[in-house]
Amino acid sequence: MTTMNWSQLLVPVTSGVAVALIVATVRFLWRRTRLPTGLSQRMTRRNYLAEMLVISKNDNVDRLDALVPNLLPAEGSPVVAEIQESWSQLNDRRGVRVITRTEPTSLTAGAELLGAGIEVRVSRALTADHLSYHLFSGSEHHTVLNRRNGGKDRPERLDEISAAKVFRSHFDKTWSESEPIESFLAGELLAGSNAGLADRIREQRATYQLSAEAQDAVLRHLAFRHRAPVVFVTGLPGAGKSLVRRALAEELRRWRMRVDELNDYVYAFEEFLHALMLLGDGRGAGFSAQEGGAFQVEHEDDLRPALHTLGHRVWENRRSNPITIVEFARADTIGALQVFGDEVLAASQIIHVRASDTERAARLARRGEPPKISVAGQSISLEVSDDHRLPSNAADTLYSRDDFALLKAQKNIAGRLFLVENDSDEKAHIDEQITAFVEAVVRPYRGLARI
């Protein structure tokens, strides 16, 4: 029986895993057993896929992580179609994660899995010559390695959990560095003018044979990256902005979008600390300490430096393409939005959260969580809460009137302002309105797909 050369096997893996660790582990496994399975010799792709199907259907396996640079679509291959169906069933147990490369055939296959609800990511670092591996786990553990050589598959199967641990470390690192396939495909659509977007959507659907489910996932990413890379959450204190921000972030992450949640309170608190410690650097003018770890400002303009710092963070995020959710409370919401600049505002959505004065007052009366302070060596960490205390005179003077009507009258944000009514403390009420907001953002892009 001819056994695969381990030195050939390891070359592509060492980019993500320490060489010494892999070599030591492989030598350990090699001494214990050479695992003379039916997969340790050259075989045709058809036979290799048949063996993969057997393992995928194993009732003692309930999870799969697979790095497959040369992922195959199901078209014209009943065996691949069966493997995909088996993976879909595995996904309903403990989950399936697949990493592939940017080659069109692999993307087509990845889109098929996406349409079946399987999470697929794309790595730009992978090439056709990279080693592939499948990590099956459950009450049984099977690690299947394969490297294409001369048009033939040269697989090896390891049935010990220690082997899986080595490759899982590499998988997890590669997974964290890879992009969801729906985000990657959305990026392809964005690489052109707005005028040709509808044509590119149709062409992509045909090129990758996208199912309705897969295309809708791509359109969600496209819509937010194109029309809502920044979402502002505004409203008076006690209206429920933090609840809305967290609910929106949860919904977008459910669709595998990268989300960064920002709140200006932490930057305002930094200004307050500069004033409190008398650092003499001119920061924190107008801030004074209040009971319960809170602060107060003399005028709303004293909070402007915190808003500028928040604006810089938003600009930094635009380079790395996450969806940024920005929460802040200001009496002059329109003036505060101008701090972020026309370019950011032109590509943003605004969710304004409103509640009755009675409900806001009751919520503010219940709030009062002080900052948490911890010490580790020479470092002191301070964590502020969304439920921080707000001095009553600030609520009565700075934030006494909701300005939604003024926002609604602004022509430059027409069609991009969404109102959330929040007089109920039930999360389901918020979730319904967040779903409506997401659908409002995505709906025009579904329309483009039908043109």
Coordinates of C-alpha atoms in Angstrom, one line a residue:
M1 CA 0.0 0.0 0.0
T2 CA 1.5 3.4 -1.0
T3 CA 1.4 6.0 1.7
M4 CA 1.3 9.8 1.1
N5 CA 4.5 11.7 1.7
W6 CA 4.1 13.7 4.9
S7 CA 6.5 16.4 3.7
Q8 CA 4.3 17.0 0.7
L9 CA 1.2 17.1 2.9
L10 CA 2.5 19.8 5.2
V11 CA 3.7 22.5 2.8
P12 CA 0.5 24.4 2.4
V13 CA -0.6 24.0 6.1
T14 CA 2.5 25.6 7.6
S15 CA 1.4 29.1 6.6
G16 CA -1.1 29.1 9.5
V17 CA 0.3 26.6 12.0
A18 CA 3.7 26.5 13.8
V19 CA 6.0 24.1 11.9
A20 CA 7.4 22.6 15.0
L21 CA 4.0 21.8 16.4
I22 CA 2.7 20.1 13.2
V23 CA 5.9 18.1 12.7
A24 CA 5.9 16.9 16.3
T25 CA 2.3 15.9 16.2
V26 CA 2.5 14.1 12.8
R27 CA 5.6 12.2 14.0
F28 CA 3.7 11.2 17.1
L29 CA 0.7 9.9 15.1
W30 CA 3.0 8.2 12.6
R31 CA 4.8 6.2 15.4
R32 CA 1.4 5.1 16.9
T33 CA -0.3 4.0 13.7
R34 CA 0.0 4.4 10.0
L35 CA -3.8 4.2 9.6
P36 CA -3.8 1.9 6.6
T37 CA -7.3 2.9 5.5
G38 CA -8.7 2.6 2.0
L39 CA -8.1 6.3 1.6
S40 CA -4.3 6.1 1.9
Q41 CA -3.6 5.5 -1.8
R42 CA -4.1 7.2 -5.1
M43 CA -7.6 7.1 -6.4
T44 CA -9.9 8.7 -8.9
R45 CA -11.9 11.7 -7.9
R46 CA -15.1 9.6 -8.3
N47 CA -13.9 7.0 -5.8
Y48 CA -12.6 9.8 -3.4
L49 CA -16.0 11.5 -3.5
A50 CA -17.7 8.2 -2.8
E51 CA -15.6 7.6 0.3
M52 CA -16.4 11.2 1.4
L53 CA -20.1 10.5 1.0
V54 CA -19.8 7.5 3.3
I55 CA -18.2 9.5 6.1
S56 CA -20.6 12.4 5.6
K57 CA -23.5 10.1 6.1
N58 CA -22.0 8.5 9.3
D59 CA -24.6 8.8 12.1
N60 CA -21.8 9.2 14.6
V61 CA -20.7 12.4 13.0
D62 CA -22.5 15.7 13.8
R63 CA -20.1 18.5 12.9
L64 CA -17.8 19.4 10.0
D65 CA -15.2 22.0 9.4
A66 CA -13.8 21.8 5.9
L67 CA -11.0 23.7 4.0
V68 CA -11.6 22.9 0.3
P69 CA -9.8 25.1 -2.2
N70 CA -11.2 23.1 -5.1
L71 CA -14.8 22.9 -4.0
L72 CA -17.0 21.2 -6.6
P73 CA -20.6 22.3 -7.6
A74 CA -23.3 19.7 -7.7
E75 CA -24.2 20.2 -11.4
G76 CA -23.7 17.0 -13.3
S77 CA -22.5 15.1 -10.2
P78 CA -25.1 13.1 -8.3
V79 CA -22.4 12.2 -5.7
V80 CA -21.6 15.8 -5.0
A81 CA -25.3 16.6 -4.7
E82 CA -25.6 13.8 -2.2
I83 CA -22.6 15.1 -0.2
Q84 CA -24.2 18.5 -0.1
E85 CA -27.5 17.0 1.2
S86 CA -25.5 15.1 3.9
W87 CA -23.7 18.3 4.9
S88 CA -27.1 20.1 5.1
Q89 CA -28.2 17.5 7.6
L90 CA -25.0 17.8 9.5
N91 CA -25.5 21.6 9.6
D92 CA -28.9 21.0 11.3
R93 CA -27.0 19.2 14.1
R94 CA -24.0 21.0 15.3
G95 CA -23.1 23.0 12.2
V96 CA -20.9 22.9 9.0
R97 CA -18.3 25.5 8.1
V98 CA -16.5 25.6 4.8
I99 CA -13.6 27.6 3.5
T100 CA -12.9 27.8 -0.2
R101 CA -11.0 30.1 -2.7
T102 CA -12.0 32.8 -5.1
E103 CA -11.9 30.7 -8.3
P104 CA -15.4 30.8 -10.1
T105 CA -16.1 27.1 -9.9
S106 CA -15.3 27.1 -6.1
L107 CA -17.5 30.2 -5.6
T108 CA -20.4 28.4 -7.5
A109 CA -20.1 25.4 -5.2
G110 CA -19.9 27.7 -2.2
A111 CA -23.0 29.5 -3.3
E112 CA -24.8 26.2 -3.5
L113 CA -23.9 25.5 0.1
L114 CA -24.9 29.0 1.1
G115 CA -28.3 28.4 -0.5
A116 CA -28.7 25.4 1.8
G117 CA -28.0 27.5 4.9
I118 CA -24.4 26.4 5.3
E119 CA -21.8 29.0 6.4
V120 CA -19.1 29.5 3.7
R121 CA -16.1 31.8 3.8
V122 CA -13.7 32.7 1.0
S123 CA -9.9 33.0 1.5
R124 CA -7.9 35.0 -1.0
A125 CA -4.8 33.2 0.2
L126 CA -5.8 29.8 -1.0
T127 CA -4.6 28.3 -4.4
A128 CA -5.4 25.2 -6.3
D129 CA -2.4 23.5 -4.9
H130 CA -3.3 24.0 -1.3
L131 CA -4.0 20.9 0.8
S132 CA -7.7 20.3 1.5
Y133 CA -9.0 18.8 4.7
H134 CA -12.3 17.8 6.3
L135 CA -12.6 17.6 10.1
F136 CA -15.6 15.4 11.0
S137 CA -16.4 15.3 14.7
G138 CA -19.0 13.8 17.0
S139 CA -18.8 10.5 18.9
E140 CA -16.4 9.6 16.1
H141 CA -13.6 11.8 14.8
H142 CA -12.3 11.6 11.2
T143 CA -9.8 13.9 9.6
V144 CA -9.5 13.5 5.8
L145 CA -6.6 15.1 4.1
N146 CA -6.2 15.4 0.4
R147 CA -3.7 16.9 -2.1
R148 CA -4.3 16.8 -5.8
N149 CA -1.3 15.5 -7.7
G150 CA -1.2 14.9 -11.5
G151 CA -5.0 14.9 -11.7
K152 CA -5.3 12.3 -9.0
D153 CA -6.5 12.5 -5.4
R154 CA -4.0 11.4 -2.8
P155 CA -6.1 11.3 0.4
E156 CA -5.2 10.2 3.9
R157 CA -7.6 9.5 6.8
L158 CA -6.7 10.0 10.4
D159 CA -9.1 8.8 13.0
E160 CA -7.5 10.2 16.2
I161 CA -8.7 13.4 17.8
S162 CA -5.2 14.6 18.3
A163 CA -4.8 14.9 14.6
A164 CA -8.0 16.9 14.3
K165 CA -6.7 19.4 17.0
V166 CA -3.7 20.4 14.9
F167 CA -5.7 21.1 11.7
R168 CA -8.6 22.7 13.6
S169 CA -6.2 25.3 15.0
H170 CA -5.2 26.1 11.4
F171 CA -8.8 26.1 10.3
D172 CA -9.9 28.5 13.0
K173 CA -7.1 30.9 12.1
T174 CA -8.0 30.8 8.4
W175 CA -11.7 31.1 9.2
S176 CA -11.1 34.3 11.2
E177 CA -9.1 35.8 8.3
S178 CA -11.6 34.8 5.6
E179 CA -14.7 36.7 4.3
P180 CA -18.3 35.4 4.2
I181 CA -19.0 34.3 0.6
E182 CA -22.1 36.6 0.5
S183 CA -20.0 39.5 1.5
F184 CA -17.3 38.6 -1.1
L185 CA -20.0 38.4 -3.9
A186 CA -21.5 41.7 -2.7
G187 CA -18.1 43.2 -3.1
E188 CA -17.9 42.1 -6.7
L189 CA -21.2 43.9 -7.3
L190 CA -19.9 47.1 -5.8
A191 CA -16.9 47.2 -8.1
G192 CA -18.6 49.3 -10.7
S193 CA -20.8 52.2 -11.3
N194 CA -24.3 52.5 -9.8
A195 CA -25.8 52.8 -13.3
G196 CA -24.8 49.2 -14.1
L197 CA -25.7 47.6 -10.8
A198 CA -28.9 45.9 -12.0
D199 CA -27.0 44.3 -14.9
R200 CA -24.2 43.1 -12.6
I201 CA -26.8 41.5 -10.2
R202 CA -28.3 39.5 -13.0
E203 CA -25.0 38.5 -14.5
Q204 CA -23.7 37.3 -11.1
R205 CA -26.8 35.3 -10.6
A206 CA -26.2 33.5 -13.9
T207 CA -22.5 33.1 -13.5
Y208 CA -22.7 31.5 -10.1
Q209 CA -26.1 29.9 -10.6
L210 CA -27.4 31.5 -7.4
S211 CA -30.5 30.1 -5.8
A212 CA -33.1 32.5 -4.5
E213 CA -31.8 32.0 -1.0
A214 CA -28.2 32.6 -1.9
Q215 CA -29.0 35.7 -4.0
D216 CA -31.1 37.2 -1.2
A217 CA -28.2 36.7 1.3
V218 CA -25.9 38.5 -1.2
L219 CA -28.4 41.3 -1.7
R220 CA -28.6 41.9 2.1
H221 CA -24.9 42.5 2.3
L222 CA -25.0 44.6 -0.9
A223 CA -27.8 46.8 0.4
F224 CA -26.1 47.6 3.7
R225 CA -22.6 48.1 2.3
H226 CA -24.0 50.3 -0.5
R227 CA -26.9 52.2 1.2
A228 CA -26.3 51.8 4.9
P229 CA -22.6 51.3 5.9
V230 CA -23.3 53.7 8.7
V231 CA -26.5 53.6 10.8
F232 CA -27.1 56.4 13.3
V233 CA -29.4 55.6 16.3
T234 CA -30.6 58.9 17.8
G235 CA -33.2 60.0 20.3
L236 CA -33.5 61.4 23.8
P237 CA -32.0 59.6 26.9
G238 CA -34.4 56.9 28.1
A239 CA -36.0 56.4 24.7
G240 CA -34.3 53.0 24.3
K241 CA -31.5 53.7 21.8
S242 CA -29.1 51.1 23.3
L243 CA -31.8 48.5 23.1
V244 CA -32.4 49.3 19.4
R245 CA -28.6 49.4 18.7
R246 CA -28.1 46.0 20.2
A247 CA -31.1 44.5 18.4
L248 CA -30.0 45.8 15.0
A249 CA -26.4 44.5 15.6
E250 CA -27.8 41.1 16.5
E251 CA -29.9 41.0 13.4
L252 CA -27.1 42.0 11.1
R253 CA -24.7 39.5 12.7
R254 CA -27.3 36.8 12.2
W255 CA -26.9 37.5 8.4
R256 CA -23.1 37.2 8.9
M257 CA -22.3 40.9 8.5
R258 CA -19.4 42.5 10.3
V259 CA -20.7 45.0 12.7
D260 CA -19.0 47.6 14.9
E261 CA -21.2 49.3 17.6
L262 CA -20.1 52.7 18.7
N263 CA -21.5 55.0 21.5
D264 CA -20.3 58.5 22.2
Y265 CA -20.7 58.1 25.9
V266 CA -17.4 56.4 26.3
Y267 CA -15.6 59.3 24.6
A268 CA -17.5 61.8 26.7
F269 CA -16.4 59.9 29.8
E270 CA -12.8 60.1 28.6
E271 CA -13.1 63.9 28.4
F272 CA -14.7 63.9 31.9
L273 CA -11.7 61.9 33.3
H274 CA -9.2 64.4 31.9
A275 CA -11.1 67.1 33.7
L276 CA -11.5 65.1 36.9
M277 CA -7.8 64.3 37.2
L278 CA -6.7 67.9 36.5
L279 CA -4.3 66.9 33.8
G280 CA -4.1 70.4 32.6
D281 CA -4.4 69.5 28.9
G282 CA -7.4 71.6 28.3
R283 CA -9.7 68.6 27.8
G284 CA -13.0 68.2 29.7
A285 CA -13.9 71.8 30.0
G286 CA -17.4 72.2 31.4
F287 CA -17.5 68.7 33.0
S288 CA -18.3 68.1 36.6
A289 CA -18.7 64.9 38.7
Q290 CA -22.1 63.7 39.9
E291 CA -23.3 61.0 42.2
G292 CA -23.1 57.4 41.1
G293 CA -20.1 57.8 38.8
A294 CA -22.0 60.2 36.4
F295 CA -21.0 63.5 35.0
Q296 CA -22.7 66.7 34.0
V297 CA -21.8 69.4 31.4
E298 CA -22.7 73.0 31.5
H299 CA -23.6 73.2 27.8
E300 CA -24.1 70.7 25.0
D301 CA -21.1 72.2 23.2
D302 CA -18.9 70.7 25.9
L303 CA -19.8 67.3 24.4
R304 CA -18.6 68.2 20.9
P305 CA -15.0 66.8 21.3
A306 CA -16.5 63.4 22.1
L307 CA -18.6 63.6 19.0
H308 CA -15.5 64.5 16.9
T309 CA -13.6 61.5 18.3
L310 CA -16.6 59.3 17.4
G311 CA -16.6 60.8 13.9
H312 CA -12.9 59.8 13.4
R313 CA -13.8 56.2 14.4
V314 CA -16.6 56.1 11.8
W315 CA -14.1 57.3 9.1
E316 CA -11.6 54.6 10.1
N317 CA -14.3 51.9 9.8
R318 CA -15.1 53.0 6.2
R319 CA -11.7 51.6 5.1
S320 CA -12.3 48.1 6.6
N321 CA -16.0 47.7 5.4
P322 CA -17.9 46.8 8.6
I323 CA -21.4 48.1 9.2
T324 CA -21.0 50.8 11.8
I325 CA -23.9 51.5 14.2
V326 CA -23.5 54.9 15.9
E327 CA -25.5 55.8 19.0
F328 CA -25.7 59.2 20.5
A329 CA -28.2 61.6 22.3
R330 CA -28.2 65.3 21.5
A331 CA -30.8 68.0 21.9
D332 CA -29.6 69.3 18.5
T333 CA -29.5 66.1 16.5
I334 CA -29.2 67.8 13.2
G335 CA -26.2 69.8 14.3
A336 CA -24.6 66.7 15.8
L337 CA -25.0 64.8 12.5
Q338 CA -23.2 67.5 10.6
V339 CA -20.1 66.7 12.6
F340 CA -19.7 63.4 10.7
G341 CA -19.5 65.2 7.3
D342 CA -21.6 65.2 4.1
E343 CA -19.9 62.0 2.7
V344 CA -20.8 59.9 5.7
L345 CA -24.3 61.3 5.9
A346 CA -25.0 60.7 2.2
A347 CA -24.3 56.9 2.7
S348 CA -26.1 56.5 6.0
Q349 CA -29.5 55.6 7.5
I350 CA -30.9 57.2 10.7
I351 CA -33.1 55.3 13.2
H352 CA -34.7 57.8 15.6
V353 CA -36.0 56.2 18.8
R354 CA -38.9 57.9 20.5
A355 CA -40.8 57.3 23.7
S356 CA -43.2 59.3 25.8
D357 CA -41.9 61.7 28.4
T358 CA -43.5 59.6 31.1
E359 CA -41.9 56.4 29.9
R360 CA -38.5 58.0 29.5
A361 CA -38.6 59.5 33.0
A362 CA -39.5 56.1 34.5
R363 CA -36.6 54.4 32.7
L364 CA -34.1 57.1 33.7
A365 CA -35.2 56.7 37.3
R366 CA -34.4 53.0 37.1
R367 CA -31.0 53.6 35.6
G368 CA -27.9 54.0 37.7
E369 CA -25.3 51.4 37.0
P370 CA -21.9 52.9 37.9
P371 CA -18.7 52.3 35.9
K372 CA -16.8 49.1 36.7
I373 CA -13.2 49.5 37.6
S374 CA -10.6 46.7 37.6
V375 CA -6.8 46.7 38.2
A376 CA -4.3 44.3 36.6
G377 CA -0.7 45.1 37.4
Q378 CA 0.0 48.6 36.3
S379 CA -3.2 48.8 34.2
I380 CA -6.5 50.2 35.4
S381 CA -9.6 49.4 33.3
L382 CA -12.9 51.2 33.4
E383 CA -16.0 49.9 31.8
V384 CA -19.1 52.2 31.4
S385 CA -22.6 50.8 31.1
D386 CA -25.5 51.6 28.6
D387 CA -27.5 52.0 31.8
H388 CA -25.4 54.7 33.3
R389 CA -26.9 57.3 35.5
L390 CA -28.1 60.6 34.0
P391 CA -28.4 63.6 36.4
S392 CA -32.0 64.7 36.6
N393 CA -31.2 68.3 35.7
A394 CA -29.6 67.2 32.5
A395 CA -32.7 65.3 31.5
D396 CA -34.8 68.3 32.4
T397 CA -32.7 71.0 30.7
L398 CA -30.5 69.6 27.9
Y399 CA -32.8 66.8 26.8
S400 CA -36.3 68.2 27.4
R401 CA -37.7 68.0 23.8
D402 CA -37.6 65.4 21.0
D403 CA -36.6 66.8 17.6
F404 CA -37.9 64.1 15.3
A405 CA -40.2 66.6 13.5
L406 CA -37.1 68.8 12.7
L407 CA -35.2 65.7 11.4
K408 CA -38.2 64.7 9.2
A409 CA -38.2 68.2 7.6
Q410 CA -34.5 67.8 6.5
K411 CA -34.5 67.2 2.7
N412 CA -30.9 65.8 2.7
I413 CA -32.0 62.8 4.8
A414 CA -35.4 62.2 3.1
G415 CA -36.0 58.5 2.6
R416 CA -33.3 57.6 5.0
L417 CA -35.0 58.3 8.3
F418 CA -36.8 55.5 10.2
L419 CA -38.8 56.1 13.4
V420 CA -38.9 53.4 16.1
E421 CA -41.7 54.0 18.7
N422 CA -40.6 52.5 22.0
D423 CA -43.2 52.9 24.8
S424 CA -43.1 49.1 25.4
D425 CA -40.4 47.3 27.3
E426 CA -40.9 44.1 25.4
K427 CA -38.0 43.2 23.1
A428 CA -40.3 41.6 20.6
H429 CA -41.8 45.0 19.9
I430 CA -38.3 46.3 19.0
D431 CA -37.4 43.2 17.0
E432 CA -40.5 43.7 14.8
Q433 CA -39.5 47.3 14.0
I434 CA -35.8 46.4 13.4
T435 CA -37.0 43.7 10.9
A436 CA -39.1 46.3 9.1
F437 CA -36.0 48.7 9.0
V438 CA -33.8 45.9 7.5
E439 CA -36.4 45.1 4.9
A440 CA -36.8 48.8 4.0
V441 CA -33.0 48.9 3.3
V442 CA -32.9 45.7 1.3
R443 CA -36.2 46.0 -0.7
P444 CA -34.8 48.3 -3.4
Y445 CA -32.1 45.9 -4.3
R446 CA -34.5 43.0 -4.6
G447 CA -36.3 45.3 -7.1
L448 CA -33.1 45.7 -9.1
A449 CA -32.7 41.9 -9.2
R450 CA -36.1 41.6 -10.9
I451 CA -35.5 44.3 -13.5

